[in-house]
Structures are given as C-alpha cells and as structure tokens.
Coordinates of C-alpha atoms and ligand atoms in Angstrom, one line a residue:
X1 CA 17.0 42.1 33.5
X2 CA 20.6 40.8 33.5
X3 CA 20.5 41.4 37.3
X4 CA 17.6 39.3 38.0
X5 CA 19.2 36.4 35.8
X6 CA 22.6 36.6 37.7
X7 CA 20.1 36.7 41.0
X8 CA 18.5 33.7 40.0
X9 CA 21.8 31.8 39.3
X10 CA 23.0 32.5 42.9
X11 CA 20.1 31.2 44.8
X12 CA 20.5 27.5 42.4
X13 CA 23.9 28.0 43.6
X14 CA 23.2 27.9 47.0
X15 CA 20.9 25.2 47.0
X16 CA 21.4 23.0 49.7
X17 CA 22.3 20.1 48.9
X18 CA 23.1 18.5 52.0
X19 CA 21.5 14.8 52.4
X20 CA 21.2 14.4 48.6
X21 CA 21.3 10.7 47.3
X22 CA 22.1 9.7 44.1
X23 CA 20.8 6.1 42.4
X24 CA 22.0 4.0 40.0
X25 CA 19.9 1.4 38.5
X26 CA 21.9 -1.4 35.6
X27 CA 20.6 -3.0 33.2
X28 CA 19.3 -5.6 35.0
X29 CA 17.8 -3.9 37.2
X30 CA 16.0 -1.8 34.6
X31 CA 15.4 -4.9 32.2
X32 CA 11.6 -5.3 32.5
X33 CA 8.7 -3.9 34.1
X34 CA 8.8 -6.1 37.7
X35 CA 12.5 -4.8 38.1
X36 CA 11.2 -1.0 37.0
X37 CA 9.1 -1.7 39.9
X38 CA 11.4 -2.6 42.3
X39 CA 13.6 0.9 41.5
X40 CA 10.4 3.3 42.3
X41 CA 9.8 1.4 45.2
X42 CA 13.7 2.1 46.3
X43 CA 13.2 5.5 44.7
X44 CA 10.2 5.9 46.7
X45 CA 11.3 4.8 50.4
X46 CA 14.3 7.9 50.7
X47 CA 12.9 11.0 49.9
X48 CA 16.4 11.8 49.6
X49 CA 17.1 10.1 46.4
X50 CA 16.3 12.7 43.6
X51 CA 18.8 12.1 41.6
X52 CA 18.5 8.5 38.9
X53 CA 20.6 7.7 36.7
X54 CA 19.4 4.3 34.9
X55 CA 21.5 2.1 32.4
X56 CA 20.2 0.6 28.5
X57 CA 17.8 -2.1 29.6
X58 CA 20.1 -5.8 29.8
X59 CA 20.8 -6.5 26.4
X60 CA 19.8 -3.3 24.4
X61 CA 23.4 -2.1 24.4
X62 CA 25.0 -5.2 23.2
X63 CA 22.7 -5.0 19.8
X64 CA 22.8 -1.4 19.6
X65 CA 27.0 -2.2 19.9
X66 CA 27.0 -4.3 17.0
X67 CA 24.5 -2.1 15.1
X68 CA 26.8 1.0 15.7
X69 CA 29.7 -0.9 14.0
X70 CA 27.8 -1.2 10.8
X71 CA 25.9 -4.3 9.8
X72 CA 25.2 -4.3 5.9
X73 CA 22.7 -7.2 5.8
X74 CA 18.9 -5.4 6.3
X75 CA 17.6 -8.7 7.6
X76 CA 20.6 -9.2 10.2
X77 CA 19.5 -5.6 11.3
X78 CA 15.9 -5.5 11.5
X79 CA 16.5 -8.9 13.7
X80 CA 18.6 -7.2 16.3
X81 CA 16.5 -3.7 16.3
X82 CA 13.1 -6.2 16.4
X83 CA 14.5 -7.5 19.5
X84 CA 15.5 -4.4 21.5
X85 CA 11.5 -3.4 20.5
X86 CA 10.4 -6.6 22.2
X87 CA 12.2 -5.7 25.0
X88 CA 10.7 -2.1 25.0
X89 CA 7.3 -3.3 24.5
X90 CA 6.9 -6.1 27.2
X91 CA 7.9 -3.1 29.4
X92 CA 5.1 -1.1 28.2
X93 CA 2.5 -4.1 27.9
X94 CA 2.4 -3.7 31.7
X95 CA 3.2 -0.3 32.2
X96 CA 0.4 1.5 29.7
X97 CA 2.4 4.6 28.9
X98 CA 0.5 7.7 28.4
X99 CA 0.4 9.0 25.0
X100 CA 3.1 11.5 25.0
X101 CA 5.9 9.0 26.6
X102 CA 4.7 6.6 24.1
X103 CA 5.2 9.4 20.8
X104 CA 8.5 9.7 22.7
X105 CA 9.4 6.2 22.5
X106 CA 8.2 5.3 19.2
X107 CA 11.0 8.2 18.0
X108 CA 13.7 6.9 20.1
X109 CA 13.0 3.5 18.0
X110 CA 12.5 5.3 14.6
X111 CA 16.0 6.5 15.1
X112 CA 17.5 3.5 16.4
X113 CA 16.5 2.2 13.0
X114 CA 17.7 5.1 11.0
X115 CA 20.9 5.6 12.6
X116 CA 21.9 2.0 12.2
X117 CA 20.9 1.8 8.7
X118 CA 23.1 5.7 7.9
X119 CA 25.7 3.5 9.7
X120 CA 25.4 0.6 7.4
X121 CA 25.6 2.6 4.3
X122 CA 28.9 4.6 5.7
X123 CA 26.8 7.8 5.1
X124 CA 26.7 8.9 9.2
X125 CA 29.4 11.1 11.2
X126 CA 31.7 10.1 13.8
X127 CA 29.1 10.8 16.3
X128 CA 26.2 8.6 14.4
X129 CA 27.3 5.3 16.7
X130 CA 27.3 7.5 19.8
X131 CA 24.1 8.6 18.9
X132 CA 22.7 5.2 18.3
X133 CA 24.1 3.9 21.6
X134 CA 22.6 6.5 23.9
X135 CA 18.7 5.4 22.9
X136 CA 19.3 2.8 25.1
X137 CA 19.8 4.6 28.1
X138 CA 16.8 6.9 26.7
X139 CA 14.6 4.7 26.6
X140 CA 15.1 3.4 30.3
X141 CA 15.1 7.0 31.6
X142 CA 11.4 7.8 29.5
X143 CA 9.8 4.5 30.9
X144 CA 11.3 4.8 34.8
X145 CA 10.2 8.3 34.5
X146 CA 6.8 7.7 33.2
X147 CA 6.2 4.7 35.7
X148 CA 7.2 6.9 38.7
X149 CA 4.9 10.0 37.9
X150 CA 2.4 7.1 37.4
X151 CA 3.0 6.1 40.9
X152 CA 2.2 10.1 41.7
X153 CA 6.0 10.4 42.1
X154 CA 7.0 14.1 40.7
X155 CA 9.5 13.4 38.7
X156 CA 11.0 14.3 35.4
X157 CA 13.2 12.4 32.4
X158 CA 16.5 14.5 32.8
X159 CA 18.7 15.0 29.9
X160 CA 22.0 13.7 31.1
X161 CA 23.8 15.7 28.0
X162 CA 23.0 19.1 29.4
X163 CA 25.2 18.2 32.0
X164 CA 27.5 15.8 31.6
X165 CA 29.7 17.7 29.0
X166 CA 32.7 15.8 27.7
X167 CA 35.5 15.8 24.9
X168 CA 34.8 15.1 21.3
X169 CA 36.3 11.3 21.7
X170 CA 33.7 9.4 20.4
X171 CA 32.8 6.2 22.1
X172 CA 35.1 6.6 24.6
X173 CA 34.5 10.1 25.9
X174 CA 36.9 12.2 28.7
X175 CA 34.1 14.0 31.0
X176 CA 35.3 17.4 32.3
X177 CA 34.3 17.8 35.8
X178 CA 35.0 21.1 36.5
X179 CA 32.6 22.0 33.5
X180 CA 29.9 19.3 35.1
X181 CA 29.8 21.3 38.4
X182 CA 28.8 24.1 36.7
X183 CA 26.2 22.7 34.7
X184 CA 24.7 20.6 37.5
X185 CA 24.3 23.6 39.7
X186 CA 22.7 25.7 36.7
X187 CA 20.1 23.3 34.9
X188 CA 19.9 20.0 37.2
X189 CA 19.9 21.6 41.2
X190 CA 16.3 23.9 40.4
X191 CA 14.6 21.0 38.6
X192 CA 15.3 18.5 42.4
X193 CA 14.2 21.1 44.4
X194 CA 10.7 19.5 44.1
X195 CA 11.0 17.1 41.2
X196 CA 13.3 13.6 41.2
X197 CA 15.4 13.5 37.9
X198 CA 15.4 10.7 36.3
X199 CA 18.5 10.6 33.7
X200 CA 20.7 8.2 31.2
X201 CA 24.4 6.6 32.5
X202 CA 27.4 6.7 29.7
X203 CA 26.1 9.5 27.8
X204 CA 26.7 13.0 27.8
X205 CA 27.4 15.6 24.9
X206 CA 30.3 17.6 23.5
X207 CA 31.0 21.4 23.4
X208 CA 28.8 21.5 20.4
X209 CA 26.5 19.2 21.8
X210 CA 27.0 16.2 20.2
X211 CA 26.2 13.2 22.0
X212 CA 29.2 11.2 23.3
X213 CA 29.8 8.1 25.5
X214 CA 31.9 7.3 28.4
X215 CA 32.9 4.3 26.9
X216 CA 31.0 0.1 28.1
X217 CA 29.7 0.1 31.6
X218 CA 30.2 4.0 32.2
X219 CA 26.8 4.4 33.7
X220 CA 28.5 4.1 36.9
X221 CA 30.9 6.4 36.3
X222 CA 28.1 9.1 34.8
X223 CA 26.4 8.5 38.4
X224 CA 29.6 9.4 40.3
X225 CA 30.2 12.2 37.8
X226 CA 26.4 13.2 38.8
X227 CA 27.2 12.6 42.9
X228 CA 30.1 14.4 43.0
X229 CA 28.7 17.4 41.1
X230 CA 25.6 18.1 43.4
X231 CA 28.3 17.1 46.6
X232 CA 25.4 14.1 47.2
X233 CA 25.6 13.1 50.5
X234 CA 26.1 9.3 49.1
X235 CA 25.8 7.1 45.9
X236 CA 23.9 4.1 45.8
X237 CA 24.5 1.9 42.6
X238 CA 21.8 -0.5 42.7
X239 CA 22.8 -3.9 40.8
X240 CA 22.1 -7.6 40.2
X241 CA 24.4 -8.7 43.8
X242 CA 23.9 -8.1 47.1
X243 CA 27.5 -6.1 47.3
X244 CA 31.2 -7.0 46.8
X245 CA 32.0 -10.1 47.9
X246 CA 35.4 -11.6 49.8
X247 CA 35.9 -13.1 46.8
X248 CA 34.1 -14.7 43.4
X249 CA 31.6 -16.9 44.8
X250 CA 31.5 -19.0 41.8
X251 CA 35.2 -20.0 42.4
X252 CA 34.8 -20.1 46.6
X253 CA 31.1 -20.9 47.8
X254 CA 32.1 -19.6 50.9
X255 CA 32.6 -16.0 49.8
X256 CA 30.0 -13.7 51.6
X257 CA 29.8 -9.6 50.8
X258 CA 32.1 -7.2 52.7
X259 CA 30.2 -4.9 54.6
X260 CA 32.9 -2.3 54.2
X261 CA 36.0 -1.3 52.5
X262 CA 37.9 1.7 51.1
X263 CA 38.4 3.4 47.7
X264 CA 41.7 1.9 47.4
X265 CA 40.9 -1.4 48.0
X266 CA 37.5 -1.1 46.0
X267 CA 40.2 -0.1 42.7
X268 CA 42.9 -3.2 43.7
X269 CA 40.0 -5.7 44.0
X270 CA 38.3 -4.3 40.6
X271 CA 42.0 -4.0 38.5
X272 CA 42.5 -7.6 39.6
X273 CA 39.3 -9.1 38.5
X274 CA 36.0 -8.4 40.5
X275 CA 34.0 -6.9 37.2
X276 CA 31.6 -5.3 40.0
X277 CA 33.1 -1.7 39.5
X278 CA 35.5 -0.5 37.2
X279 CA 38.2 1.7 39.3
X280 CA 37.9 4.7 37.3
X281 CA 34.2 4.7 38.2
X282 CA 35.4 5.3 41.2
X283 CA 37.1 8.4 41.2
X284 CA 34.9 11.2 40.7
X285 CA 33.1 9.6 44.5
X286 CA 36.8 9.8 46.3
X287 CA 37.6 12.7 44.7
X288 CA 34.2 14.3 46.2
X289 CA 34.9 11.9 49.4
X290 CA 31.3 10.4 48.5
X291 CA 30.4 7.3 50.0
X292 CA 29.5 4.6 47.5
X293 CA 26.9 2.0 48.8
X294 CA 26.6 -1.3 46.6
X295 CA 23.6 -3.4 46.7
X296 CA 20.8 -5.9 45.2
X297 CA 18.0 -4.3 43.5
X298 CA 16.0 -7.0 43.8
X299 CA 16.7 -7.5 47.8
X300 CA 17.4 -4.2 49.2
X301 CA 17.0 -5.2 52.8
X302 CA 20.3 -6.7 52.8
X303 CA 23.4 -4.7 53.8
X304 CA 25.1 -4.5 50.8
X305 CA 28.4 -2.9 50.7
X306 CA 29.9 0.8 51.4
X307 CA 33.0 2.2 49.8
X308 CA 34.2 5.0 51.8
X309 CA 37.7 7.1 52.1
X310 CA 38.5 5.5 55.8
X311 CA 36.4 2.2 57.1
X312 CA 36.2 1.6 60.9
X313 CA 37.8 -1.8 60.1
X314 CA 41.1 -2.1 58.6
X315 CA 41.3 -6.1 58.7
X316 CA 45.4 -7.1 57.1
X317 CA 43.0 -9.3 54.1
X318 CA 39.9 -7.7 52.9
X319 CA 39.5 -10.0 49.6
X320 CA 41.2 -12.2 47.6
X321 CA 40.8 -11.7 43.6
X322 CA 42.3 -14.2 40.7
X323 CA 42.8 -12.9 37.0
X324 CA 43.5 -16.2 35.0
X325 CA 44.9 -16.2 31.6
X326 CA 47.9 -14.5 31.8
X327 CA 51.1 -14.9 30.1
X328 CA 54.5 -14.8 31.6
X329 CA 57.6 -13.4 29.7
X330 CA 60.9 -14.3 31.1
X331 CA 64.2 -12.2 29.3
X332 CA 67.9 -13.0 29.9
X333 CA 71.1 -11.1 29.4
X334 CA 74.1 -11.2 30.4
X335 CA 74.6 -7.7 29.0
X336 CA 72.0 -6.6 31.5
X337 CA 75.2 -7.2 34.3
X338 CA 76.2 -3.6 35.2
X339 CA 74.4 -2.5 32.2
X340 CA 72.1 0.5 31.8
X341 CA 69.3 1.1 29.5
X342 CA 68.3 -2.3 29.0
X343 CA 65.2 -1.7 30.7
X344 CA 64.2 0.9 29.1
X345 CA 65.3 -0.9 25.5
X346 CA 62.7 -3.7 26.7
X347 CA 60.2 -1.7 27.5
X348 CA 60.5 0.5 24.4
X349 CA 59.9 -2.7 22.3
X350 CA 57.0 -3.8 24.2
X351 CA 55.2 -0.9 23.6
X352 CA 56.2 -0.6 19.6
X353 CA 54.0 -3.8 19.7
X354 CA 51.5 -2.1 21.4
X355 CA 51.6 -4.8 24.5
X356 CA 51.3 -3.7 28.1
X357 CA 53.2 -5.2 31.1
X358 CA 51.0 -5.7 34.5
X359 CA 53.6 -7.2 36.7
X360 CA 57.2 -7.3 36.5
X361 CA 60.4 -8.7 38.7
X362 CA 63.9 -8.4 38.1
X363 CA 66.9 -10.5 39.0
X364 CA 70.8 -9.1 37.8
X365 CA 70.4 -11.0 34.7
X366 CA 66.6 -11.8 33.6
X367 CA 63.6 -9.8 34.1
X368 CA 60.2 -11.4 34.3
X369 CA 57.1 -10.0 33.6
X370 CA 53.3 -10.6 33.1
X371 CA 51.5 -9.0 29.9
X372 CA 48.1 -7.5 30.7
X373 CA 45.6 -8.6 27.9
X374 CA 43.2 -6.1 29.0
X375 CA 45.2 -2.6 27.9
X376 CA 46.3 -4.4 24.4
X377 CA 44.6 -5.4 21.9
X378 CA 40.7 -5.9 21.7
X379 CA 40.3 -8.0 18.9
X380 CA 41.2 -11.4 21.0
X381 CA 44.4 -12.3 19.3
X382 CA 47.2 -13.9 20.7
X383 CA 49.6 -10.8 23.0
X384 CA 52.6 -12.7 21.8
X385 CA 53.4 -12.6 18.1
X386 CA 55.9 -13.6 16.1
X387 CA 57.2 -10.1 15.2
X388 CA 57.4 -9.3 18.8
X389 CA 59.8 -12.5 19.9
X390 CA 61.3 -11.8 16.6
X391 CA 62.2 -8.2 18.1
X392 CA 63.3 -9.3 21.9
X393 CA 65.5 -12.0 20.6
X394 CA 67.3 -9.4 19.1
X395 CA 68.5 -7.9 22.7
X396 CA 68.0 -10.8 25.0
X397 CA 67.2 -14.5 25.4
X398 CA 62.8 -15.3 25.8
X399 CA 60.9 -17.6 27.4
X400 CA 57.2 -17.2 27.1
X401 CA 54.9 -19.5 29.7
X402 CA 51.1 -19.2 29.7
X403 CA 47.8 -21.1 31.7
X404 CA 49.0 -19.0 34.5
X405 CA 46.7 -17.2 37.0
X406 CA 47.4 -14.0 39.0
X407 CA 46.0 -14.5 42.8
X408 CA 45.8 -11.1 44.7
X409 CA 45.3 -10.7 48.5
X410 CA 43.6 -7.6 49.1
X411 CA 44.0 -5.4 52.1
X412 CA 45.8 -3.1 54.5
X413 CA 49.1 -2.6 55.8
X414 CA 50.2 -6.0 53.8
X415 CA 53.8 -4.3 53.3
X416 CA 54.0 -3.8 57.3
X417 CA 52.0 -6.7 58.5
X418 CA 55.2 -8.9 59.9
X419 CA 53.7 -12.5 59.7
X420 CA 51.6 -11.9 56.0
X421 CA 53.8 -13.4 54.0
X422 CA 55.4 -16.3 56.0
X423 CA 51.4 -17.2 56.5
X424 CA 50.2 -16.9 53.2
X425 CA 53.6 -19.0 51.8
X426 CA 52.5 -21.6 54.3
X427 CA 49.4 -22.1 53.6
X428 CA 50.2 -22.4 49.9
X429 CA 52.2 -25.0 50.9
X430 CA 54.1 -27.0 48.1
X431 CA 52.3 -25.2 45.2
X432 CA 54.5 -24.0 42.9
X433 CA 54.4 -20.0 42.3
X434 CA 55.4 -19.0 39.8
X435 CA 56.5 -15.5 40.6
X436 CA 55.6 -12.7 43.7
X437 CA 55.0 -9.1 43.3
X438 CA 55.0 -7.4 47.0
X439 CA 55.8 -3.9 48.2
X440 CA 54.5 -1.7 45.7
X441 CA 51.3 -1.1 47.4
X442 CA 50.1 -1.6 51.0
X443 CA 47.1 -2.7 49.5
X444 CA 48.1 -6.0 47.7
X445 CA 50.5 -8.7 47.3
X446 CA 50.1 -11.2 44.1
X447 CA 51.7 -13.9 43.1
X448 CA 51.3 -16.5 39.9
X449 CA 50.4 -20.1 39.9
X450 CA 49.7 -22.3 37.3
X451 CA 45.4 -22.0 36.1
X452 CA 45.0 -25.8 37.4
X453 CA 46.4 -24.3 41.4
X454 CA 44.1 -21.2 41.3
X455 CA 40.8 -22.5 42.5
X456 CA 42.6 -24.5 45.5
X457 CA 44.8 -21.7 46.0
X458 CA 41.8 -19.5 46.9
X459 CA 39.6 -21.8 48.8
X460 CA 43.1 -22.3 50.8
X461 CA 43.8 -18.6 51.6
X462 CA 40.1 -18.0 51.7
X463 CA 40.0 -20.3 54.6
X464 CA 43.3 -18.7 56.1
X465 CA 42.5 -15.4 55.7
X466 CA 38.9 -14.6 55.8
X467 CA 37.1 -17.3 57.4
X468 CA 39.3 -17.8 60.4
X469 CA 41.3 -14.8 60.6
Ligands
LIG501 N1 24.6 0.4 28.8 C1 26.0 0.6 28.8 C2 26.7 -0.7 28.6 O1 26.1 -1.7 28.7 C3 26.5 1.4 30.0 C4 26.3 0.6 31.3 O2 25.4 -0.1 31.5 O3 27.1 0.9 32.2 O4 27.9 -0.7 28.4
MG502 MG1 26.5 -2.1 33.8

C-alpha cells in the first residue's frame, strides 16, 4: 500500500512539464462577462496554457479592503457588499451558471457578509480579513472556471491554498517556495495532465491552513510563484495595456511599448514608478529564469512585452520613469570634516522616525538625500515632522525642499557608456537639477528637478534617447 502511494508520487514527479504556460488575468480583465470571454478565448488558442490564475473582479477588492478593516455602520456595509453582488451578478446574467457553481457562489457571498459583519463587531481572528479578502479571487476563479467547461473546455476551479503555502503574516503574507514546489508537484501537476486549473492570485494558506494574502496586487506574484513551481516554460500576465511602455504615456504621447527588456530593468523601471509590475513579482520568474510576457487582454494580437534574464538588444536607454513628490533633505556639519560616525548617527535617527531614505549624495560637509514615501508611513501624512527636525537639528544644520521629481533613465551599461552623461546634461540644458545619483547600478542614473521641469524634462530625453537614438 505505502509502495504504491510513493509509486504514484514519482510518476507526478516526473511529469513533464516542458512547454507549460502559465496565465494571468487582473481584474480588469476578469471584471465582467465580455472580458471573461476574452480570457477563454486566450485560454483556448495555446493548448499550452493549463495553468490560470485570475485576480478579484475590478473593484471587489477595494470594498472587500475597507470591509476587512471593520465598518460598524450596517447600512455603510450592506452598500459596499450589495455592490460587489452586482458585479457578480451581471457576470452571471450572461453566463447562466449551472446550479452547483451558482450554490458555490451564493456561499462565497453569504460569507463575504458574515465575515465583514464578525469584523465589525471585533468578534473575528487575525485571519477573518484575510479570509474576507480572498472571496474575491474565489469568485473570479468559480465563474472563469464555470464559463470555460461551458465552452467544453476541461477545466477545474483550483484551490490556490493547497499550494501556495505561506507564513502566518496576515495580510501581508511571506510565500515559501521551496514548500510551493513540493505541493505543486503533488496536488496541482496530476490535475493539468488533462484538466486546465483555474485558480485565485494573492491568496494562499498557512501551515494550519489558514488563508493568508500576499499583500495588494500579489496576484502577479502568486502566478510567478505558480510558473516557477511547475518550471513553466513562460508566464503570460494578461492586463489592461498592450505591455510596458518607454515611458508613461500620459506624461509623453509618444511613448510606445518595449518589445523587450530584462529582469533588471523590468525591477528599476517598476521601483521608479511604472505601477505595471511590482519588482518582487518578479522574482520567483528570474529566479526560475521564466520568461514573463506582458500584454492586453483585450487585444492580444499585439506584441506586448517579454521580460527575460538576457534580451538580444541591449540599447544604453531602455525607458525613462519619473516619481514626483519627493522631498529633499539637505544636512550640514562641520563636525562631519574628518569625522566618523556621523552617517551612521543620521541614519540611526531617520529610522527611529520610521522614515526611509531613496537616494542619497554626500559632499565633506553636507549630505543630501531624498525620503521615499512609499516604505514609510501609509496613512498619507506629511514624512517630515516636527519631532524628526526637532531630532536632526540636534546633530547638524537642515534644509528640507519639496515639489521635486525623480527622473530615471533606464538601461544598460549607463555606468560605462562614455557620452551618457554629457548627452543627457545637454539636452536638459539650463534646467536646474537639483541633485544626480549615478554609478550604483548599470542600470539607472536619476537625477531631481523641480515637479514644474518633469514633464519637459521627459518629452526632452524621450526625444534624445528613444525616438532618435
Ligand atoms: N485583487 C488583489 C488586489 O486588488 C490582488 C491583485 O489584483 O493583484 O490587490
Ligand atoms: Mg492587479
């Protein structure tokens, strides 16, 4: 008996796997019944793909957000949980679920409503938000399952938490990889031998099996978590743009998508602003050396974009990326002549206040350096406070400047390419900038203007750079 188990075990071990494709679909590309549409069809066209992993529907994770913070007022709650029903339901006006998926999601919004309202009343767990937040993802994975065996697609709704196993860090999950492989190979490789698996992004479960999340927009990471655990072949995260562009198009029209770029620039262009892919999404695909392809769901003709360990191109500027809003702080001391420690005295006060520094310059006497709003805090309030000048006036003179904006150029060889610099300076022209970071990475070189420069600034190097190279 125990033989034939560990038999079995080995053969979904050796599975091949070679070829496999994983898909993700977001939420907008899951948010009604004409998008759901457009996924089997891409489902459909590579027998490849048997692997899905869907987001919440647009919008369902925002309400279910606010419900899993606790909202005491019934009426304020039945309004938000009415609304991710009416989302639900125009999906399955069109789609006519059979009776079973439709017990199924009836449930799904029986608990939404109970779990918000155990929130409410402080009587749920530490895992009661968690497990409010994943019915959005369960939802999508019930009704793209349902559609595609409608289409006569075998497929399955796949539990994502009997894989993706994580820590017990509510709401912000750590996934354990190692622990994923294993899983994957034992419950999720037998069920795509002949069946396409259909399962939820940013959940997953804890060693007891409590449901956990990876934290806002971790469906992309789950998928990559998912690729590089069945070794897919490639990972296609199927959005709402047709790849990742040169630069915003909103700030320069004449943007246009890069056909091709690597991990590393994919994680400098995302760290500095592009909101396509967060850079720990990333990982799991290099570490797996898993091509990533980026496209439109709603035009999937076009060539999107493929993030891969080594491009064939390797153009000096890939992309250019602004982050605006940031806040320079400029310390002086004269004790810092000679002096050691002072650094680390500065530092050591910027983290008391629980701020952390993105960019930073020295000089023999002053030290500039630009506070990153997005480690710090999340409730919006102002990074510099009182108590924290308070503090650095006690070792060193401050100046604090703000409307500033951090322009990146994104490429290759940017700390070896002889002319980058002198060209980049020149096209800039008489702009002031405010301050230059250059040589940590081959991969960027960033500067700060003032926020009335920036969108000049780009369309300048945009022109420079990437539209007459
Ligand atoms: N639905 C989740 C969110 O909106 C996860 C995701 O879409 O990536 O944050
Ligand atoms: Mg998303």
């Amino acid at each position: 008996m125990t033989q034939s188990k560990s038999v079995a075990r080995s053969v979904a071990r050796e599975t091949p796997t070679t070829g496999l494709v994983v898909a993700k679909f977001g939420g907008t590309s899951v948010a009604d019944y004409p998008a759901l549409l457009r996924c089997a069809h891409i489902i459909e066209n590579n027998p490849m793909t048997r692997i899905v992993v869907v987001s919440a529907a647009a919008g369902v994770t925002n309400r279910l957000a606010a419900l899993s913070a606790g909202i005491d007022e019934q009426a304020e709650r039945q309004r938000l949980l009415s609304e991710i029903m009416d989302i639900q339901h125009r999906i399955t006006a069109e789609l006519k679920p059979r009776p079973e998926a439709s017990a199924q999601l009836r449930e799904y919004l029986v608990l939404m409503a109970q779990y918000s309202e155990l929130i409410a009343e402080g009587a749920g767990d530490g895992g009661t938000p968690d497990a409010l937040l994943a019915l959005g993802e369960r939802c999508s994975s019930l009704l793209l399952a349902e559609l595609l065996q409608q289409r006569g697609v075998q497929a399955r709704d796949f539990n994502a938490c009997e894989v993706i196993r994580t820590d017990s860090h509510f709401g912000h999950a750590e996934p354990r990889p190692k622990r994923i492989g294993m899983l994957a190979r034992e419950f999720l490789l037998p069920v795509i031998q002949d069946e396409v698996a259909v399962t939820q992004g940013f959940i997953g479960a804890d060693a007891a099996m409590r449901t956990t999340t990876l934290g806002r927009g971790g469906s992309d990471y789950s998928a990559a978590l998912f690729a590089e655990a069945v070794r897919a072949q490639s990972l296609e995260i199927w959005t709402d743009v047709d790849g990742i562009y040169t630069c915003d198009p909103r700030q320069v029209p004449k943007a246009r998508p890069i056909a091709e770029l690597t991990f590393a620039e994919a994680a400098e262009m995302a760290t500095f602003g592009a909101k396509i892919l967060h850079p720990a999404t990333l990982l799991p695909a290099q570490r797996g050396a898993i091509p990533v392809f980026v496209g439109c769901s709603r035009e999937p003709e076009k060539p999107g974009t493929w993030i891969r360990n080594q491009t064939a191109s390797r153009p000096v500027c890939r992309a250019l990326s602004v982050r605006r809003g940031q806040t320079l702080l400029t310390v002086r001391s004269l004790n810092m002549l000679h002096a050691r420690g002072f650094l680390a005295e500065l530092f050591a006060t910027l983290a008391r206040h629980r701020i952390s520094v993105d960019l930073i310059t020295t000089s023999e006497v002053s030290v500039a350096l630009t506070l990153d709003p997005t480690g710090s805090h999340s409730s919006g309030r102002k990074l510099v406070t009182e108590a924290l000048l308070a503090d650095l006036k006690k070792l060193c003179d401050v100046s604090v400047e703000e409307g500033l904006a951090l322009v990146a150029v994104i490429g290759h060889q940017l700390t070896s390419t002889p002319d980058v610099a002198s060209r980049l300076f020149s096209m800039i022209g008489a702009r002031n900038i405010r301050m230059v970071s250059h040589g940590a990475s081959p991969n960027n070189l960033c500067f700060l203007v003032h926020e009335a420069d920036a969108s000049d600034v780009l369309q300048t190097l945009h022109r420079g750079f990437l539209e007459n190279p």
